[in-house]
PDB file of C-alpha atoms in Angstrom:
ATOM      1  CA  ARG A   1       4.249 -12.725  14.677  1.00 73.00           C
ATOM      2  CA  LYS A   2       3.383 -10.500  11.717  1.00 81.00           C
ATOM      3  CA  GLU A   3       6.232  -8.589  10.111  1.00 88.00           C
ATOM      4  CA  VAL A   4       4.438  -5.284  10.598  1.00 93.00           C
ATOM      5  CA  GLU A   5       1.758  -4.733  13.224  1.00 94.00           C
ATOM      6  CA  GLN A   6      -0.339  -1.687  13.988  1.00 94.00           C
ATOM      7  CA  ASP A   7      -2.515  -0.580  16.872  1.00 86.00           C
ATOM      8  CA  PRO A   8      -5.944  -2.084  16.546  1.00 77.00           C
ATOM      9  CA  GLY A   9      -8.626   0.517  15.805  1.00 88.00           C
ATOM     10  CA  PRO A  10     -10.819   2.270  15.433  1.00 94.00           C
ATOM     11  CA  PHE A  11      -9.759   5.460  17.187  1.00 96.00           C
ATOM     12  CA  ASN A  12     -12.658   7.829  17.847  1.00 97.00           C
ATOM     13  CA  VAL A  13     -11.511  11.340  18.806  1.00 97.00           C
ATOM     14  CA  PRO A  14     -13.086  14.804  18.969  1.00 98.00           C
ATOM     15  CA  GLU A  15     -11.925  17.624  16.748  1.00 98.00           C
ATOM     16  CA  GLY A  16      -8.834  19.298  18.135  1.00 98.00           C
ATOM     17  CA  ALA A  17      -7.566  16.192  19.901  1.00 98.00           C
ATOM     18  CA  THR A  18      -4.072  14.777  19.599  1.00 98.00           C
ATOM     19  CA  VAL A  19      -3.892  11.162  18.532  1.00 97.00           C
ATOM     20  CA  ALA A  20      -0.928   8.802  18.219  1.00 96.00           C
ATOM     21  CA  PHE A  21      -0.525   5.608  16.245  1.00 95.00           C
ATOM     22  CA  ASN A  22       2.205   3.040  16.736  1.00 95.00           C
ATOM     23  CA  CYS A  23       3.519   0.417  14.385  1.00 96.00           C
ATOM     24  CA  THR A  24       5.996  -2.330  15.258  1.00 96.00           C
ATOM     25  CA  TYR A  25       8.174  -4.258  12.837  1.00 94.00           C
ATOM     26  CA  SER A  26      10.043  -7.522  13.248  1.00 93.00           C
ATOM     27  CA  ASN A  27      12.934  -7.246  10.766  1.00 89.00           C
ATOM     28  CA  SER A  28      15.765  -5.399  12.473  1.00 88.00           C
ATOM     29  CA  ALA A  29      17.469  -4.892   9.089  1.00 87.00           C
ATOM     30  CA  SER A  30      14.604  -2.723   7.809  1.00 88.00           C
ATOM     31  CA  GLN A  31      15.813   0.521   6.319  1.00 86.00           C
ATOM     32  CA  SER A  32      12.861   2.574   5.100  1.00 90.00           C
ATOM     33  CA  PHE A  33       9.664   3.452   6.896  1.00 94.00           C
ATOM     34  CA  PHE A  34       6.511   5.211   5.748  1.00 95.00           C
ATOM     35  CA  TRP A  35       3.035   6.316   6.762  1.00 97.00           C
ATOM     36  CA  TYR A  36       0.223   6.239   4.227  1.00 97.00           C
ATOM     37  CA  ARG A  37      -3.326   7.533   4.434  1.00 97.00           C
ATOM     38  CA  GLN A  38      -6.172   5.644   2.788  1.00 96.00           C
ATOM     39  CA  ASP A  39      -9.654   7.062   2.400  1.00 96.00           C
ATOM     40  CA  CYS A  40     -12.610   4.744   2.056  1.00 92.00           C
ATOM     41  CA  ARG A  41     -12.581   2.889  -1.266  1.00 91.00           C
ATOM     42  CA  LYS A  42      -9.546   4.846  -2.487  1.00 95.00           C
ATOM     43  CA  GLU A  43      -5.881   4.078  -2.993  1.00 96.00           C
ATOM     44  CA  PRO A  44      -3.313   4.670  -0.236  1.00 97.00           C
ATOM     45  CA  LYS A  45      -1.461   7.975  -0.511  1.00 97.00           C
ATOM     46  CA  LEU A  46       1.954   8.632   0.940  1.00 95.00           C
ATOM     47  CA  LEU A  47       1.645  10.823   4.018  1.00 96.00           C
ATOM     48  CA  MET A  48       5.274  10.941   5.013  1.00 95.00           C
ATOM     49  CA  SER A  49       8.488   8.998   5.100  1.00 92.00           C
ATOM     50  CA  VAL A  50       9.978   8.387   8.538  1.00 92.00           C
ATOM     51  CA  TYR A  51      13.590   9.338   9.057  1.00 82.00           C
ATOM     52  CA  SER A  52      15.933   8.330  11.848  1.00 85.00           C
ATOM     53  CA  SER A  53      15.900  11.850  13.198  1.00 86.00           C
ATOM     54  CA  GLY A  54      12.126  12.063  13.078  1.00 87.00           C
ATOM     55  CA  ASN A  55      10.258  14.431  10.845  1.00 92.00           C
ATOM     56  CA  GLU A  56       7.383  16.852  11.037  1.00 94.00           C
ATOM     57  CA  ASP A  57       4.964  18.146   8.433  1.00 94.00           C
ATOM     58  CA  GLY A  58       2.509  20.647   9.836  1.00 96.00           C
ATOM     59  CA  ARG A  59       0.280  18.863  12.335  1.00 97.00           C
ATOM     60  CA  PHE A  60       1.879  15.485  11.632  1.00 97.00           C
ATOM     61  CA  THR A  61       5.001  14.146  13.337  1.00 97.00           C
ATOM     62  CA  ALA A  62       6.607  10.796  12.606  1.00 96.00           C
ATOM     63  CA  GLN A  63       9.275   9.136  14.712  1.00 96.00           C
ATOM     64  CA  LEU A  64      11.403   6.027  14.463  1.00 95.00           C
ATOM     65  CA  ASN A  65      12.706   3.991  17.382  1.00 94.00           C
ATOM     66  CA  ARG A  66      15.168   1.439  16.024  1.00 93.00           C
ATOM     67  CA  ALA A  67      16.026  -0.029  19.416  1.00 94.00           C
ATOM     68  CA  SER A  68      12.416  -0.977  20.099  1.00 94.00           C
ATOM     69  CA  GLN A  69      11.610  -1.472  16.410  1.00 95.00           C
ATOM     70  CA  TYR A  70       8.597   0.766  16.095  1.00 94.00           C
ATOM     71  CA  ILE A  71       7.486   3.874  14.276  1.00 96.00           C
ATOM     72  CA  SER A  72       4.879   6.334  15.411  1.00 96.00           C
ATOM     73  CA  LEU A  73       2.612   8.965  13.894  1.00 97.00           C
ATOM     74  CA  LEU A  74       1.296  11.856  15.946  1.00 97.00           C
ATOM     75  CA  ILE A  75      -1.549  14.009  14.681  1.00 98.00           C
ATOM     76  CA  ARG A  76      -2.134  17.261  16.534  1.00 98.00           C
ATOM     77  CA  ASP A  77      -5.276  19.406  16.413  1.00 98.00           C
ATOM     78  CA  SER A  78      -7.277  16.716  14.601  1.00 98.00           C
ATOM     79  CA  LYS A  79      -9.608  17.828  11.832  1.00 98.00           C
ATOM     80  CA  LEU A  80     -12.718  16.125  10.526  1.00 98.00           C
ATOM     81  CA  SER A  81     -10.818  15.640   7.281  1.00 97.00           C
ATOM     82  CA  ASP A  82      -8.206  13.521   9.073  1.00 98.00           C
ATOM     83  CA  SER A  83     -10.745  10.695   9.299  1.00 98.00           C
ATOM     84  CA  ALA A  84      -9.210   7.859   7.301  1.00 97.00           C
ATOM     85  CA  THR A  85      -7.226   4.649   7.679  1.00 96.00           C
ATOM     86  CA  TYR A  86      -3.523   5.099   8.391  1.00 97.00           C
ATOM     87  CA  LEU A  87      -1.166   2.419   7.126  1.00 96.00           C
ATOM     88  CA  CYS A  88       2.432   2.010   8.164  1.00 96.00           C
ATOM     89  CA  ALA A  89       4.881   0.448   5.729  1.00 95.00           C
ATOM     90  CA  VAL A  90       8.351  -0.979   6.234  1.00 93.00           C
ATOM     91  CA  ASN A  91      10.921  -1.800   3.597  1.00 87.00           C
ATOM     92  CA  SER A  92      12.104  -5.297   4.388  1.00 75.00           C
ATOM     93  CA  GLY A  93      15.812  -4.741   4.783  1.00 61.00           C
ATOM     94  CA  GLY A  94      16.914  -3.931   1.271  1.00 61.00           C
ATOM     95  CA  GLY A  95      15.520  -4.356  -2.192  1.00 65.00           C
ATOM     96  CA  PHE A  96      12.134  -3.075  -3.165  1.00 73.00           C
ATOM     97  CA  LYS A  97       9.753  -5.239  -1.158  1.00 81.00           C
ATOM     98  CA  THR A  98       7.720  -3.223   1.316  1.00 89.00           C
ATOM     99  CA  ILE A  99       5.425  -4.724   3.927  1.00 90.00           C
ATOM    100  CA  PHE A 100       2.259  -2.855   4.902  1.00 92.00           C
ATOM    101  CA  GLY A 101       0.461  -2.982   8.209  1.00 93.00           C
ATOM    102  CA  ALA A 102      -3.249  -3.737   8.294  1.00 92.00           C
ATOM    103  CA  GLY A 103      -4.065  -0.103   9.056  1.00 94.00           C
ATOM    104  CA  THR A 104      -5.653   1.826  11.886  1.00 95.00           C
ATOM    105  CA  ARG A 105      -8.980   3.526  11.323  1.00 95.00           C
ATOM    106  CA  LEU A 106      -9.384   7.063  12.682  1.00 97.00           C
ATOM    107  CA  PHE A 107     -12.719   8.807  13.135  1.00 97.00           C
ATOM    108  CA  VAL A 108     -12.614  12.484  14.055  1.00 98.00           C
ATOM    109  CA  LYS A 109     -15.958  13.794  15.279  1.00 97.00           C
ATOM    110  CA  ALA A 110     -17.311  17.321  15.662  1.00 95.00           C
TER     111      ALA A 110
ATOM    112  CA  ASP B   1       0.842  14.950 -15.389  1.00 59.00           C
ATOM    113  CA  GLY B   2       3.000  12.168 -14.002  1.00 67.00           C
ATOM    114  CA  GLY B   3       1.291   9.292 -12.316  1.00 93.00           C
ATOM    115  CA  ILE B   4      -0.027   5.775 -12.354  1.00 96.00           C
ATOM    116  CA  THR B   5      -3.142   4.718 -14.171  1.00 96.00           C
ATOM    117  CA  GLN B   6      -5.145   1.568 -13.769  1.00 97.00           C
ATOM    118  CA  SER B   7      -7.966   0.384 -15.903  1.00 91.00           C
ATOM    119  CA  PRO B   8     -10.735  -0.401 -15.709  1.00 92.00           C
ATOM    120  CA  LYS B   9     -11.975   1.057 -12.421  1.00 93.00           C
ATOM    121  CA  TYR B  10     -14.654  -1.624 -12.078  1.00 95.00           C
ATOM    122  CA  LEU B  11     -14.591  -5.054 -13.682  1.00 94.00           C
ATOM    123  CA  PHE B  12     -17.121  -7.855 -13.615  1.00 93.00           C
ATOM    124  CA  ARG B  13     -16.303 -11.329 -14.813  1.00 90.00           C
ATOM    125  CA  LYS B  14     -17.873 -14.725 -14.740  1.00 90.00           C
ATOM    126  CA  GLU B  15     -16.285 -17.454 -12.690  1.00 89.00           C
ATOM    127  CA  GLY B  16     -13.724 -19.443 -14.674  1.00 88.00           C
ATOM    128  CA  GLN B  17     -12.651 -16.588 -16.938  1.00 91.00           C
ATOM    129  CA  ASN B  18      -9.173 -15.106 -16.958  1.00 93.00           C
ATOM    130  CA  VAL B  19      -9.006 -11.331 -16.721  1.00 94.00           C
ATOM    131  CA  THR B  20      -6.128  -8.890 -17.192  1.00 95.00           C
ATOM    132  CA  LEU B  21      -5.812  -5.674 -15.207  1.00 96.00           C
ATOM    133  CA  SER B  22      -3.833  -2.821 -16.693  1.00 96.00           C
ATOM    134  CA  CYS B  23      -1.238  -0.684 -14.888  1.00 97.00           C
ATOM    135  CA  GLU B  24       0.796   2.062 -16.548  1.00 97.00           C
ATOM    136  CA  GLN B  25       3.167   4.620 -15.009  1.00 97.00           C
ATOM    137  CA  ASN B  26       5.029   7.573 -16.467  1.00 96.00           C
ATOM    138  CA  LEU B  27       7.088   8.339 -13.373  1.00 94.00           C
ATOM    139  CA  ASN B  28      10.163   6.599 -14.801  1.00 94.00           C
ATOM    140  CA  HIS B  29      10.134   4.251 -11.808  1.00 94.00           C
ATOM    141  CA  ASP B  30      12.060   0.994 -12.029  1.00 92.00           C
ATOM    142  CA  ALA B  31       9.960  -0.980  -9.565  1.00 93.00           C
ATOM    143  CA  MET B  32       6.286  -1.856  -9.864  1.00 96.00           C
ATOM    144  CA  TYR B  33       3.977  -3.823  -7.600  1.00 96.00           C
ATOM    145  CA  TRP B  34       0.586  -5.471  -7.439  1.00 97.00           C
ATOM    146  CA  TYR B  35      -1.378  -5.710  -4.212  1.00 97.00           C
ATOM    147  CA  ARG B  36      -4.709  -7.129  -3.284  1.00 97.00           C
ATOM    148  CA  GLN B  37      -6.914  -5.585  -0.589  1.00 95.00           C
ATOM    149  CA  ASP B  38      -9.975  -7.295   0.851  1.00 92.00           C
ATOM    150  CA  PRO B  39     -12.628  -5.408   2.860  1.00 85.00           C
ATOM    151  CA  GLY B  40     -11.255  -4.246   6.201  1.00 79.00           C
ATOM    152  CA  GLN B  41      -7.872  -5.783   5.448  1.00 82.00           C
ATOM    153  CA  GLY B  42      -4.391  -4.516   4.724  1.00 87.00           C
ATOM    154  CA  LEU B  43      -2.462  -4.804   1.483  1.00 93.00           C
ATOM    155  CA  ARG B  44      -1.128  -8.183   0.425  1.00 93.00           C
ATOM    156  CA  LEU B  45       1.648  -8.351  -2.140  1.00 94.00           C
ATOM    157  CA  ILE B  46       0.916 -10.443  -5.211  1.00 96.00           C
ATOM    158  CA  TYR B  47       3.919  -9.788  -7.476  1.00 96.00           C
ATOM    159  CA  TYR B  48       6.608  -7.169  -7.831  1.00 94.00           C
ATOM    160  CA  SER B  49       9.142  -6.263 -10.475  1.00 95.00           C
ATOM    161  CA  GLN B  50      12.385  -4.403  -9.919  1.00 91.00           C
ATOM    162  CA  ILE B  51      13.383  -4.164 -13.558  1.00 92.00           C
ATOM    163  CA  VAL B  52      12.096  -4.883 -17.042  1.00 95.00           C
ATOM    164  CA  ASN B  53      11.774  -8.582 -17.894  1.00 95.00           C
ATOM    165  CA  ASP B  54      12.137  -9.609 -14.258  1.00 95.00           C
ATOM    166  CA  PHE B  55       9.578 -10.131 -11.516  1.00 95.00           C
ATOM    167  CA  GLN B  56       9.204 -11.971  -8.211  1.00 94.00           C
ATOM    168  CA  LYS B  57       6.333 -13.636  -6.424  1.00 95.00           C
ATOM    169  CA  GLY B  58       4.904 -11.891  -3.424  1.00 93.00           C
ATOM    170  CA  ASP B  59       3.016 -13.472  -0.561  1.00 91.00           C
ATOM    171  CA  ILE B  60      -0.108 -14.514  -2.495  1.00 95.00           C
ATOM    172  CA  ALA B  61       1.021 -15.185  -6.088  1.00 96.00           C
ATOM    173  CA  GLU B  62      -0.975 -18.374  -6.640  1.00 96.00           C
ATOM    174  CA  GLY B  63      -3.615 -17.921  -9.328  1.00 96.00           C
ATOM    175  CA  TYR B  64      -2.007 -14.753 -10.713  1.00 97.00           C
ATOM    176  CA  SER B  65       0.506 -14.007 -13.457  1.00 97.00           C
ATOM    177  CA  VAL B  66       2.332 -10.866 -14.570  1.00 98.00           C
ATOM    178  CA  SER B  67       4.644  -9.617 -17.288  1.00 97.00           C
ATOM    179  CA  ARG B  68       7.072  -6.695 -17.455  1.00 98.00           C
ATOM    180  CA  GLU B  69       7.948  -6.171 -21.090  1.00 97.00           C
ATOM    181  CA  LYS B  70       8.162  -2.397 -20.761  1.00 96.00           C
ATOM    182  CA  LYS B  71       9.293  -0.177 -17.926  1.00 96.00           C
ATOM    183  CA  GLU B  72       5.987   1.694 -17.987  1.00 97.00           C
ATOM    184  CA  SER B  73       3.654  -1.296 -17.890  1.00 98.00           C
ATOM    185  CA  PHE B  74       2.998  -4.137 -15.446  1.00 98.00           C
ATOM    186  CA  PRO B  75      -0.254  -5.974 -16.304  1.00 98.00           C
ATOM    187  CA  LEU B  76      -1.729  -8.517 -13.911  1.00 97.00           C
ATOM    188  CA  THR B  77      -3.732 -11.532 -15.068  1.00 97.00           C
ATOM    189  CA  VAL B  78      -6.155 -13.084 -12.630  1.00 95.00           C
ATOM    190  CA  THR B  79      -6.559 -16.663 -13.749  1.00 93.00           C
ATOM    191  CA  SER B  80      -9.347 -19.133 -13.154  1.00 87.00           C
ATOM    192  CA  ALA B  81      -7.030 -20.870 -10.682  1.00 86.00           C
ATOM    193  CA  GLN B  82      -7.462 -17.992  -8.202  1.00 88.00           C
ATOM    194  CA  LYS B  83     -10.060 -19.271  -5.743  1.00 88.00           C
ATOM    195  CA  ASN B  84     -11.401 -15.965  -4.431  1.00 90.00           C
ATOM    196  CA  PRO B  85     -10.604 -13.287  -7.009  1.00 93.00           C
ATOM    197  CA  THR B  86     -13.174 -10.694  -5.926  1.00 94.00           C
ATOM    198  CA  ALA B  87     -11.126  -7.890  -4.353  1.00 95.00           C
ATOM    199  CA  PHE B  88      -9.679  -4.392  -4.768  1.00 97.00           C
ATOM    200  CA  TYR B  89      -6.457  -4.573  -6.800  1.00 98.00           C
ATOM    201  CA  LEU B  90      -3.853  -1.847  -6.409  1.00 98.00           C
ATOM    202  CA  CYS B  91      -0.815  -1.213  -8.559  1.00 98.00           C
ATOM    203  CA  ALA B  92       2.121   0.849  -7.302  1.00 97.00           C
ATOM    204  CA  SER B  93       5.540   1.980  -8.440  1.00 95.00           C
ATOM    205  CA  SER B  94       8.649   3.281  -6.712  1.00 92.00           C
ATOM    206  CA  SER B  95      12.084   4.617  -7.522  1.00 85.00           C
ATOM    207  CA  GLN B  96      15.383   3.133  -6.384  1.00 77.00           C
ATOM    208  CA  VAL B  97      16.208   6.311  -4.530  1.00 78.00           C
ATOM    209  CA  ASN B  98      13.864   6.134  -1.566  1.00 79.00           C
ATOM    210  CA  ASN B  99      11.396   3.228  -2.068  1.00 84.00           C
ATOM    211  CA  GLU B 100       8.403   5.547  -1.639  1.00 90.00           C
ATOM    212  CA  GLN B 101       5.529   3.812  -3.373  1.00 93.00           C
ATOM    213  CA  PHE B 102       2.865   5.651  -5.336  1.00 94.00           C
ATOM    214  CA  PHE B 103      -0.405   3.945  -6.056  1.00 97.00           C
ATOM    215  CA  GLY B 104      -2.827   3.911  -8.933  1.00 97.00           C
ATOM    216  CA  PRO B 105      -6.562   4.393  -8.266  1.00 97.00           C
ATOM    217  CA  GLY B 106      -7.183   0.644  -8.180  1.00 97.00           C
ATOM    218  CA  THR B 107      -9.469  -1.806  -9.959  1.00 97.00           C
ATOM    219  CA  ARG B 108     -12.431  -3.394  -8.186  1.00 96.00           C
ATOM    220  CA  LEU B 109     -12.851  -6.880  -9.577  1.00 95.00           C
ATOM    221  CA  THR B 110     -16.062  -8.773  -8.950  1.00 94.00           C
ATOM    222  CA  VAL B 111     -16.375 -12.357 -10.077  1.00 91.00           C
ATOM    223  CA  LEU B 112     -19.948 -13.504 -10.400  1.00 87.00           C
TER     224      LEU B 112
END
């Protein structure tokens, strides 16, 4: 089993749709969780950190479920500009090493 | 402006040659990382360094070497021992506070 696994993609949604991504992790001692966005042929950019209480930034909501060992990202009112690959990342239980998921590709269509 | 720079953006080398990729950050971050990304794949950790003069192997360190002589710099050498060096190489750094990693723009290495 991979340490961090994401929903297989791609997700194809119309503008205005709500889309949710899940990411599971295997190390129960993991402490820090993140979502990154990566555009084609560009570097990943931090979208948001995921806190135990959940957090929201505009149309984006991230949640953590420690009992089931997964994090989620919800995007409401999808825009064409949301089309990208979304990577989840999990800090492996202390220290600086962070494991990235393989990414989920999102296509938002007009 | 604070950030991470990588150079060059594109690099072509002949098979059998060593090549060094540059990574510099002025974010005052202690930790720095090198990842490799192949088409349609996720990020794989090559090496990381938590502090100057110290570094650890990641998941795919074979055929690569690094140094961390200064806090700001973490160069990666791709040696001739690396069997499939053609890839997108990403450097990142993070602080001790929250482990949020920030990436440089990457170097696309093509070995001919």
